[in-house]
Short mmCIF file of C-alpha atoms and ligand atoms in Angstrom, two decimals:
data_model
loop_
_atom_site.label_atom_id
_atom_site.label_comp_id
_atom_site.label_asym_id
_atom_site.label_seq_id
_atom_site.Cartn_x
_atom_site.Cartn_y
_atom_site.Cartn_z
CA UNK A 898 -49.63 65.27 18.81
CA UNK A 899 -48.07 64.33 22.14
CA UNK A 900 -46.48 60.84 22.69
CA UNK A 901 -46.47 60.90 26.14
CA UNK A 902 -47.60 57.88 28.21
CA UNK A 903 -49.20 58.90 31.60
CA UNK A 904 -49.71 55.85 34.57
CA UNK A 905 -51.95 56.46 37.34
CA UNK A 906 -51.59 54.38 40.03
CA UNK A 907 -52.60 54.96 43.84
CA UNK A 908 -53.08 51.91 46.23
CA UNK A 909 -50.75 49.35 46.81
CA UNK A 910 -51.76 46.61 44.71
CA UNK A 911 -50.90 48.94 41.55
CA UNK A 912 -47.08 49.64 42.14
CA UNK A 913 -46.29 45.98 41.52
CA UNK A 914 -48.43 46.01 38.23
CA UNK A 915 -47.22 48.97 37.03
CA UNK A 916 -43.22 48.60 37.79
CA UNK A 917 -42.83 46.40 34.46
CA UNK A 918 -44.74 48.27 32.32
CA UNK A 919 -43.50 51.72 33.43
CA UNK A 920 -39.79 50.03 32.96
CA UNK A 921 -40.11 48.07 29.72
CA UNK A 922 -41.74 51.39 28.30
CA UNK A 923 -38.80 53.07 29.57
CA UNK A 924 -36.32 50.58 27.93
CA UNK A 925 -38.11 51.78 24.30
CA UNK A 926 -37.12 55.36 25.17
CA UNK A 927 -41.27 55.66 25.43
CA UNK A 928 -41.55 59.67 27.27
CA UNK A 929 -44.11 58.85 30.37
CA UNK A 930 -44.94 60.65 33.30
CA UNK A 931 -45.99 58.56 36.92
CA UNK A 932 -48.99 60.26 38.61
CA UNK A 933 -49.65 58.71 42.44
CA UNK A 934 -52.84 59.80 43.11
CA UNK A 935 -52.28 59.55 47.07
CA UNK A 936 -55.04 57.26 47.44
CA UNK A 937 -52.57 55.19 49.72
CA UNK A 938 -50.00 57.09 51.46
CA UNK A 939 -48.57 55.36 54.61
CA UNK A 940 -44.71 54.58 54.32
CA UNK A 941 -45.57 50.86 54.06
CA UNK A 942 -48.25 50.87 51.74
CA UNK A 943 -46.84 53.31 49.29
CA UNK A 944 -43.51 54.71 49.17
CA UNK A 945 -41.81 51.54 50.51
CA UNK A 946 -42.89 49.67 47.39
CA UNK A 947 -41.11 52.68 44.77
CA UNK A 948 -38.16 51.72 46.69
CA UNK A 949 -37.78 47.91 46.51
CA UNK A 950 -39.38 47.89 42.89
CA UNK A 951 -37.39 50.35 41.26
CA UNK A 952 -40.16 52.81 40.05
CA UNK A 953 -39.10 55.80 39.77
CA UNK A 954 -40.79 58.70 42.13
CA UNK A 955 -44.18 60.16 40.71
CA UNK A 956 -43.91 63.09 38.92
CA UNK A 957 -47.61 64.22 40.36
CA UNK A 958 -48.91 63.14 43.75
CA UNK A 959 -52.18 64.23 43.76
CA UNK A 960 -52.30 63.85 47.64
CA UNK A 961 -56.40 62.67 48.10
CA UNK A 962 -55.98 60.50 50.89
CA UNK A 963 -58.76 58.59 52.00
CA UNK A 964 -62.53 59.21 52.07
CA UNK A 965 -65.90 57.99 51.36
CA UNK A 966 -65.76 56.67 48.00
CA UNK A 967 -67.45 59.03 46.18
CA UNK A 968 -65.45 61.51 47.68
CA UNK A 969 -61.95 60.43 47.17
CA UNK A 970 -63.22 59.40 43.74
CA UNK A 971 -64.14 62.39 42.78
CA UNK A 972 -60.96 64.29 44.39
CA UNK A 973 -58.95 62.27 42.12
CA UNK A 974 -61.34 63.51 39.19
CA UNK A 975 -60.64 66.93 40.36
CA UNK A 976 -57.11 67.16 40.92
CA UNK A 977 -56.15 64.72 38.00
CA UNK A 978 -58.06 65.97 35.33
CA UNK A 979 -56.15 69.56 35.62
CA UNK A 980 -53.02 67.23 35.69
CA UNK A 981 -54.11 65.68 32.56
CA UNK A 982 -55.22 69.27 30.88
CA UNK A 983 -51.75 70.51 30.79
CA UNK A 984 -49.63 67.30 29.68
CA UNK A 985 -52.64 66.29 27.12
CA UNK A 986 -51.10 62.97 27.29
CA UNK A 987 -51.81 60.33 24.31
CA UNK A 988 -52.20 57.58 26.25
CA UNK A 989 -53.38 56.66 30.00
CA UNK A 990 -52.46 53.17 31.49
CA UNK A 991 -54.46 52.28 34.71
CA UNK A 992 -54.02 49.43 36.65
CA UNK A 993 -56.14 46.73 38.52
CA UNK A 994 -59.72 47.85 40.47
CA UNK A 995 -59.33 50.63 42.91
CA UNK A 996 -60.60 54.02 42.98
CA UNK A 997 -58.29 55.34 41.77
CA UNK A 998 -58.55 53.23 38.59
CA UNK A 999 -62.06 54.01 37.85
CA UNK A 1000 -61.44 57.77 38.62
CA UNK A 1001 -58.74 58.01 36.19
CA UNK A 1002 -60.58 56.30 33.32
CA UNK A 1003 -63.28 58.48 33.48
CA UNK A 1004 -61.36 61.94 33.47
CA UNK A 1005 -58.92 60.57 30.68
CA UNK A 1006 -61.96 59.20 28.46
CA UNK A 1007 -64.15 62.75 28.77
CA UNK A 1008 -61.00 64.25 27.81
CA UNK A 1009 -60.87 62.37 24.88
CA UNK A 1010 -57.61 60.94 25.80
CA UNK A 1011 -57.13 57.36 24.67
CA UNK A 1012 -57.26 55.03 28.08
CA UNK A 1013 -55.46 51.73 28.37
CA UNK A 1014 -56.78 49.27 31.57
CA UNK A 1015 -54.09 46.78 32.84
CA UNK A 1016 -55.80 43.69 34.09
CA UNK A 1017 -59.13 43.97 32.20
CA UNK A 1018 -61.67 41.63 31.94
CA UNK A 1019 -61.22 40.16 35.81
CA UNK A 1020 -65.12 39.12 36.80
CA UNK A 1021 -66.28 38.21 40.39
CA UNK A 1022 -69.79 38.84 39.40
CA UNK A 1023 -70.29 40.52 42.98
CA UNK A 1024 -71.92 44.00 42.98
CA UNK A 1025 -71.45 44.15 46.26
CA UNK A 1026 -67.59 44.46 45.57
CA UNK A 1027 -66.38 48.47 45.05
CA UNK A 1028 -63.89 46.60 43.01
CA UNK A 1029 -66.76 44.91 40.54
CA UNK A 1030 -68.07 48.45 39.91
CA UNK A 1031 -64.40 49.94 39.14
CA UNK A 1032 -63.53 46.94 36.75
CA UNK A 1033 -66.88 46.77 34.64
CA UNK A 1034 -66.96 50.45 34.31
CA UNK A 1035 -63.36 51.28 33.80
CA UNK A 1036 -63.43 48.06 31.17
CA UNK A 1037 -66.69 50.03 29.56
CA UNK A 1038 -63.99 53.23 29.24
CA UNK A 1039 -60.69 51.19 28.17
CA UNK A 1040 -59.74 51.51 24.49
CA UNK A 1041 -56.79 49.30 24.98
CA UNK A 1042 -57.46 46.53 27.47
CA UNK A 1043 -54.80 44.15 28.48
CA UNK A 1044 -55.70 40.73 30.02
CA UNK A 1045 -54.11 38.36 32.69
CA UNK A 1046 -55.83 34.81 31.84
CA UNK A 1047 -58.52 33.70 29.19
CA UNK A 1048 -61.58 33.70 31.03
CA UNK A 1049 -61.01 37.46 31.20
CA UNK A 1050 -60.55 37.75 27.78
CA UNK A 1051 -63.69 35.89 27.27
CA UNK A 1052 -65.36 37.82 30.05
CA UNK A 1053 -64.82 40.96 27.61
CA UNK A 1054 -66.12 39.45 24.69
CA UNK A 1055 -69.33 38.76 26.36
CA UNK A 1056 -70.19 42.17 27.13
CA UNK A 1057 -69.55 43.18 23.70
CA UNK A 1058 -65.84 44.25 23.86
CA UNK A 1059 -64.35 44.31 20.51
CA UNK A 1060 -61.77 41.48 20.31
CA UNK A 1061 -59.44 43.94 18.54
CA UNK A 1062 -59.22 46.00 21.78
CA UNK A 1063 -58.35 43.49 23.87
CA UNK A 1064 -54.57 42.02 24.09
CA UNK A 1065 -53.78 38.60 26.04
CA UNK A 1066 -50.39 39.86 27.78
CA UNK A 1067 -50.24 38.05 30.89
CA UNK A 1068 -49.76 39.21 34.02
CA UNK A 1069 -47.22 42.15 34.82
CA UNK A 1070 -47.76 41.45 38.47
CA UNK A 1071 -45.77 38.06 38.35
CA UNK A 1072 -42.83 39.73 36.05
CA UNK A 1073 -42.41 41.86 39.55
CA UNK A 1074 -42.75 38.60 41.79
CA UNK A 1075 -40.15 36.91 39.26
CA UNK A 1076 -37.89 39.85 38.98
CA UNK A 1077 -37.49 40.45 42.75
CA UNK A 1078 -37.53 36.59 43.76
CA UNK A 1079 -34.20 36.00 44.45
CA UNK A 1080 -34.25 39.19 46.92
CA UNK A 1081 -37.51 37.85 49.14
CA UNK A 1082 -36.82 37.70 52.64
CA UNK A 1083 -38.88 37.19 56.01
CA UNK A 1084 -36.60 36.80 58.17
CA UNK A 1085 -36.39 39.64 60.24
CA UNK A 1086 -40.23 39.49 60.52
CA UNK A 1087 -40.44 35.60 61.29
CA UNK A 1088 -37.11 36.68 64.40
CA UNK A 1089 -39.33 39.60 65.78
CA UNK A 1090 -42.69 37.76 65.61
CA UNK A 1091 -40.23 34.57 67.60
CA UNK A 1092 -42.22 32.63 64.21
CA UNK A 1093 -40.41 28.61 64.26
CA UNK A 1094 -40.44 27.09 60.82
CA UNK A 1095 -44.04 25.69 60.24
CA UNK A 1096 -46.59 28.94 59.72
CA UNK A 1097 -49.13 30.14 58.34
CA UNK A 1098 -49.72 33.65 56.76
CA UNK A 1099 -53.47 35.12 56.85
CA UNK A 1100 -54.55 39.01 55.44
CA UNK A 1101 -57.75 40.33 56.09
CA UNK A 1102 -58.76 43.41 54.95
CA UNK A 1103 -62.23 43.54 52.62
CA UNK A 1104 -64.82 45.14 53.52
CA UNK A 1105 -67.31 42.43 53.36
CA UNK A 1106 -65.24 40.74 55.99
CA UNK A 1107 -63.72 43.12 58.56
CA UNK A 1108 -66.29 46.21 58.40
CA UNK A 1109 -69.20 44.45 59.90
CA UNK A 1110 -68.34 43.20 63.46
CA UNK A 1111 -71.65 40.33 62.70
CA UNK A 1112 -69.56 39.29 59.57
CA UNK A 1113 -66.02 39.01 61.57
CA UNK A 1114 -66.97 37.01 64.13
CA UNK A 1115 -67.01 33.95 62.79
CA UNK A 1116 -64.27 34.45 60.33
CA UNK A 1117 -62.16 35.42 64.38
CA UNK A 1118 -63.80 32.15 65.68
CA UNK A 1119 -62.14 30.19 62.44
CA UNK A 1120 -58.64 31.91 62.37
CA UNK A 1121 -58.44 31.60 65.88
CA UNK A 1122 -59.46 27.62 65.43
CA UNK A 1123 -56.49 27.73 62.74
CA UNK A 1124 -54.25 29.20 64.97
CA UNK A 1125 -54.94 26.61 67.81
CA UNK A 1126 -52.85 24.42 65.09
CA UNK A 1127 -50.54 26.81 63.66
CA UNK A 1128 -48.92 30.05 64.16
CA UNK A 1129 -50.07 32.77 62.00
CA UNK A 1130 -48.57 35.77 60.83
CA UNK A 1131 -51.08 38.60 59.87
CA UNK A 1132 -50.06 42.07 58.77
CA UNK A 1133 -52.68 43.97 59.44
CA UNK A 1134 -54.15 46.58 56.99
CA UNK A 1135 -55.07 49.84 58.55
CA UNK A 1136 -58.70 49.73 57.19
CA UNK A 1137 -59.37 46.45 59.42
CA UNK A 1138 -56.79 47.31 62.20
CA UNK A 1139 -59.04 48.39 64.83
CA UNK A 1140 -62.14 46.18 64.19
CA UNK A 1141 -59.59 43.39 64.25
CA UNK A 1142 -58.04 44.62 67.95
CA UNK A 1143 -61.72 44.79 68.83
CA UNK A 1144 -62.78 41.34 67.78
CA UNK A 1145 -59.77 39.87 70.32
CA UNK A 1146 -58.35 38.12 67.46
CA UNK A 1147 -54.98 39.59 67.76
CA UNK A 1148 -54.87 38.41 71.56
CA UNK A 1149 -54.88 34.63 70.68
CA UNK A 1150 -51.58 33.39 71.57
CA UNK A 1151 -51.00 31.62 67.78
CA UNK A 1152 -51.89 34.85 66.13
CA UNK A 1153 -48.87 37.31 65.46
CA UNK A 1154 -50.15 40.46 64.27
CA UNK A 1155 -48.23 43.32 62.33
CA UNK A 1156 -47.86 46.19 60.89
CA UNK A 1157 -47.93 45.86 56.64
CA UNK A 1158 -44.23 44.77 55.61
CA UNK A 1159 -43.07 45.78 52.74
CA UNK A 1160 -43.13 43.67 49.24
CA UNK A 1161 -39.98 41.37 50.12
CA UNK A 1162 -40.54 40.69 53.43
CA UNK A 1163 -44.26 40.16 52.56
CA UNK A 1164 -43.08 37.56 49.92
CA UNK A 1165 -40.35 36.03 51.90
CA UNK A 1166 -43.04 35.33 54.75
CA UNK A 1167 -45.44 34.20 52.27
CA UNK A 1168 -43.03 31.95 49.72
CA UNK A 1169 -41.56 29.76 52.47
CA UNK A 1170 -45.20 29.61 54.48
CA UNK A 1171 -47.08 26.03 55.08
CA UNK A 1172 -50.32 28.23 53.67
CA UNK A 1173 -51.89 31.72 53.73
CA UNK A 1174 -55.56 32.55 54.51
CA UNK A 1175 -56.38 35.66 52.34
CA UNK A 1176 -59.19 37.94 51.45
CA UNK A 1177 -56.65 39.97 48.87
CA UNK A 1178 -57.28 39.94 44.95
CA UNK A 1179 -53.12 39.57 44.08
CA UNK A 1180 -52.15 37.17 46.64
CA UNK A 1181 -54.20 34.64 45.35
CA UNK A 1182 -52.43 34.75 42.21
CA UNK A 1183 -48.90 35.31 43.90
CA UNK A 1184 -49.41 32.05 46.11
CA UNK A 1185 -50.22 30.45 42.80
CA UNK A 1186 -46.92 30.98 41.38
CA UNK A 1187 -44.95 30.11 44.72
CA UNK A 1188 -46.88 26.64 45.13
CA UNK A 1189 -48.59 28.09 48.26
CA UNK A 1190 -51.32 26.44 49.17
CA UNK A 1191 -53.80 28.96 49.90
CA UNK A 1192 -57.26 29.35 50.93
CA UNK A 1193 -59.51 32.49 49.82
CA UNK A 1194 -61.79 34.12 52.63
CA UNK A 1195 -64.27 34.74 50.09
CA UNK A 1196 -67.50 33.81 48.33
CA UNK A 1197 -66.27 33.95 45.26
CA UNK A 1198 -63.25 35.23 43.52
CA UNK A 1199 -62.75 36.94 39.97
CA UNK A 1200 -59.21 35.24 39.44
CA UNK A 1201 -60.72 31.57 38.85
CA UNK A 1202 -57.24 30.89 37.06
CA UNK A 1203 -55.83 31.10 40.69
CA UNK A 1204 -57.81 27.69 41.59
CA UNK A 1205 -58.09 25.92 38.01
CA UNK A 1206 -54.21 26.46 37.44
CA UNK A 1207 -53.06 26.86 40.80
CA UNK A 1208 -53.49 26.57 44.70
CA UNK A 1209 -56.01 28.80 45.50
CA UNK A 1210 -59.38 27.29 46.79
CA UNK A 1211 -62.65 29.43 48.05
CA UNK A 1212 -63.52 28.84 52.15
CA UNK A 1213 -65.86 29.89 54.41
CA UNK A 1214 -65.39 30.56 57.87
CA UNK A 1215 -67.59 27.53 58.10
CA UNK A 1216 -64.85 25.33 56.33
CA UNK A 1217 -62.00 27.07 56.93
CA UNK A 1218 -60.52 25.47 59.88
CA UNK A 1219 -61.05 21.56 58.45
CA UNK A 1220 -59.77 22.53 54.94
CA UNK A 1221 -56.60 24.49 56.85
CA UNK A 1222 -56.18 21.30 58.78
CA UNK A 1223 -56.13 19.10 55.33
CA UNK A 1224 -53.69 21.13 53.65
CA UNK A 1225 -51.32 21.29 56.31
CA UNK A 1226 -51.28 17.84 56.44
CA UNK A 1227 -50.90 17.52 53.08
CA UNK A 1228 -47.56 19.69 52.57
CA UNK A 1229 -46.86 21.87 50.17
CA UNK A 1230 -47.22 20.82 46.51
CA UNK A 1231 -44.45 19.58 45.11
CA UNK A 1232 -44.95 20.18 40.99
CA UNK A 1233 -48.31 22.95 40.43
CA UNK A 1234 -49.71 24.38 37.50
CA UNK A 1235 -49.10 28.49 36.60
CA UNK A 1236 -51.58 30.25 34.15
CA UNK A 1237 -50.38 30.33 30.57
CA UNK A 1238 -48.43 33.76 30.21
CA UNK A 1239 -47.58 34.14 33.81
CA UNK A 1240 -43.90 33.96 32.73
CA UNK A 1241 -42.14 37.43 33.26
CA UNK A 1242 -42.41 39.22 29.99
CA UNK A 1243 -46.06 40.57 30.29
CA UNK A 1244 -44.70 44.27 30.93
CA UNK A 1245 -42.38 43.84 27.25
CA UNK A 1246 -45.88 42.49 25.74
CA UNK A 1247 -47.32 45.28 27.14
CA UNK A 1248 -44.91 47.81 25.49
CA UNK A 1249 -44.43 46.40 22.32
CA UNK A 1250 -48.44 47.03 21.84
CA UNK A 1251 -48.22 50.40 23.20
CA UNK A 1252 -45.68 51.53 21.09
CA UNK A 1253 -47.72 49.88 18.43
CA UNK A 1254 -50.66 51.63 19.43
CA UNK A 1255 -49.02 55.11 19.71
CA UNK A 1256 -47.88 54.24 16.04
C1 UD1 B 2097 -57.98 49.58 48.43
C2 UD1 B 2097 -58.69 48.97 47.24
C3 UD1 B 2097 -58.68 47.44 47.35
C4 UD1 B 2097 -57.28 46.92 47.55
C5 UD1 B 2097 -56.66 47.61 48.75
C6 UD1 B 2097 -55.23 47.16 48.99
C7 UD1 B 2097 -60.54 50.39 46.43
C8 UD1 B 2097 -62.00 50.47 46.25
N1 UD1 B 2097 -60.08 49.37 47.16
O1 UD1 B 2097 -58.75 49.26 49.58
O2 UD1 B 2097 -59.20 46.90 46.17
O3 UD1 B 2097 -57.32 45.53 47.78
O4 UD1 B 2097 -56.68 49.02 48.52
O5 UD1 B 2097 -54.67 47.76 50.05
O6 UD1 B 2097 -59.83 51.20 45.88
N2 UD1 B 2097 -55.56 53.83 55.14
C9 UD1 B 2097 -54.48 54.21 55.89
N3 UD1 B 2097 -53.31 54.45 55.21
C10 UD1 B 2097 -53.20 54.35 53.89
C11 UD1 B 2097 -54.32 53.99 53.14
C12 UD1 B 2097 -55.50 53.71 53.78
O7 UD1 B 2097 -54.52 54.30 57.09
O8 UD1 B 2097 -52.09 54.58 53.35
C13 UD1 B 2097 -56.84 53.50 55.85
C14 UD1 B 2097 -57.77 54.66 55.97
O9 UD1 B 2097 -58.44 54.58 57.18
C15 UD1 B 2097 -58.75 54.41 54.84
C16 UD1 B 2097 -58.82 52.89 54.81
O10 UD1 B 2097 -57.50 52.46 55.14
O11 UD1 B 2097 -59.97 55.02 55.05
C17 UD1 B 2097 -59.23 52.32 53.49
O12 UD1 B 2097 -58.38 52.81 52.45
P1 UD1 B 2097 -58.92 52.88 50.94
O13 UD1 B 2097 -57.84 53.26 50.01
O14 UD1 B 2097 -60.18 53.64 50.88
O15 UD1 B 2097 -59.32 51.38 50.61
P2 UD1 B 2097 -58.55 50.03 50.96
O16 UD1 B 2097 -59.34 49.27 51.95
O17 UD1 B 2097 -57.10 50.26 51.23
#
């Protein structure tokens, strides 16, 4: 039987997730193979991050590009399950909640190939969330599912996940923030934006906030309020990029818009921030471990770890600009709480079981 290890990943939140696990596999002299399923494929969404993390090129891009999602879902079906036909891998890791997650869980699963789900268990509760569907489903799939925090582990118990699947590992994501730490850097960003010392970093980019010009406007109305106070910097994802021009948000004088920056300069901006304004899944947990203050965009949020063990806090666009104005006042933290297991080594944890599991 083969012993080869095959990671899908796609969209930018995965690279950092997968990074220590494809690397602590490779330090047990595991054979793997890197499939990129194209889902993202601009410079600075994608290939930027294989250089700065150290992962090494894919082996496969599938090149799918973007789409509805049922059809660059199923384009990843297509072109990955031929991919998967001729390695017959034993084992497929996929990480986090996007498409290409979901789409690689099912093809690997009706292959009979054994699938193992990197942050499993993560609940917002929200159908309304593409991300809810991919997590629940792919979670269904998983026969190895590794967790980030408890209340994902419980999460998975309570839909009848059999504890002996599921492995607390912590969270691979922060062994990439803590490996690459010493190396953030916003500078050049912060002298080409003309940013002074005190600002703010917001990201918008859900659909539930930037596809429906009804639902932006007052979340515009509330940045721009912010940004009366404080300069922000926002890189702007391309899937809100020209709703945002639209809205005249990126014309107010305190709002300094940009292209996506790559992981370093992102985190450099980010670590030595008063506070970020998000919408984004990973930086709620990243601001966590930085002592960021930051404030969540979002009705609810599936990493409640983030806010009982961290900095994060849900707004509105109602009570954003009044809870902005309180932190900022406030200061920065100076001692914060960090999730149990949060501490570097979730991508060894991750590889010991593997190699466990692959017996
Ligand atoms: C995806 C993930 C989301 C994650 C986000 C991070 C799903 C369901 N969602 O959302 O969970 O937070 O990635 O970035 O998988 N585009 C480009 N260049 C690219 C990629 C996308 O211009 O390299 C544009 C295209 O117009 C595309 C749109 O962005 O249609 C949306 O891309 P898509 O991958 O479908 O979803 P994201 O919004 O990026």
């Amino acid at each position: 039987m083969s012993d080869l290890v095959m990671h899908i990943t796609g969209a930018r939140p995965n690279f950092p997730k997968a990074a220590p696990v494809v690397a602590a596999l490779s330090d047990r002299g595991v054979a793997q193979k890197l499939v990129h399923t194209g889902q993202h494929y601009d410079d600075n969404m994608s290939a930027v991050f294989f250089r700065e993390l150290g992962l090494p090129q894919p082996d496969v891009n599938l090149g799918v590009g973007s789409g509805s999602h049922a059809s660059q879902t199923a384009a990843i079906m297509t072109a990955l399950e031929a991919v998967v036909l001729e390695d017959r891998p034993a084992l497929v890791m996929v990480y986090g909640d996007v498409n290409s997650t979901l789409a690689a869980a099912l093809v690997a699963s009706k292959l009979g190939i054994a699938v193992a789900h990197v942050e499993a268990g993560l609940r917002s509760f929200d159908w309304t969330m593409p991300e809810e569907i991919n997590r629940v489903v792919t979670d269904r799939l998983a026969d190895r599912l590794y967790a980030t925090s408890a209340d994902a582990v419980a999460h998975l118990g309570n839909e009848g996940v059999h504890a002996d699947k599921i492995r607390f590992v912590g969270n691979p994501m922060i062994d990439t923030l803590l490996a690459h730490r010493d190396r953030f850097d916003g500078s050049r960003v912060r002298d080409e934006l003309g940013l002074t010392d005190r600002y703010a970093v917001a990201t918008l980019h859900r659909p539930g906030n930037v596809d429906d010009p009804a639902a932006l406007a007052p979340l515009v109305q509330a940045l721009s309020a912010v940004a009366d106070e404080v300069d922000i910097v926002l890189p702007v994802h391309p899937r809100g990029a020209a709703r945002l021009e639209q809205s005249g948000l990126l014309a107010h004088p305190g709002i300094h818009a940009t292209d996506p920056v790559a992981y370093t300069e992102f985190l450099g901006l980010v670590a030595d921030s008063a506070l970020v304004i998000t919408d984004s899944g990973g930086i709620q947990e990243e601001t966590t471990v930085l002592g960021v203050p930051c404030l969540t965009l979002r009705p609810n949020t599936e990493r409640p770890v983030t806010i009982t063990d961290g900095t994060n806090q849900l707004v509105t666009a109602a009570s954003l600009p009044e809870t902005a104005a309180k932190v900022l006042a406030e200061g920065r933290p100076v001692t914060w709480p960090v999730p149990p297991l949060w501490d570097g080594h979730a991508g060894e944890r991750i590889a010991r079981d593997v190699v466990a599991l692959l017996g």
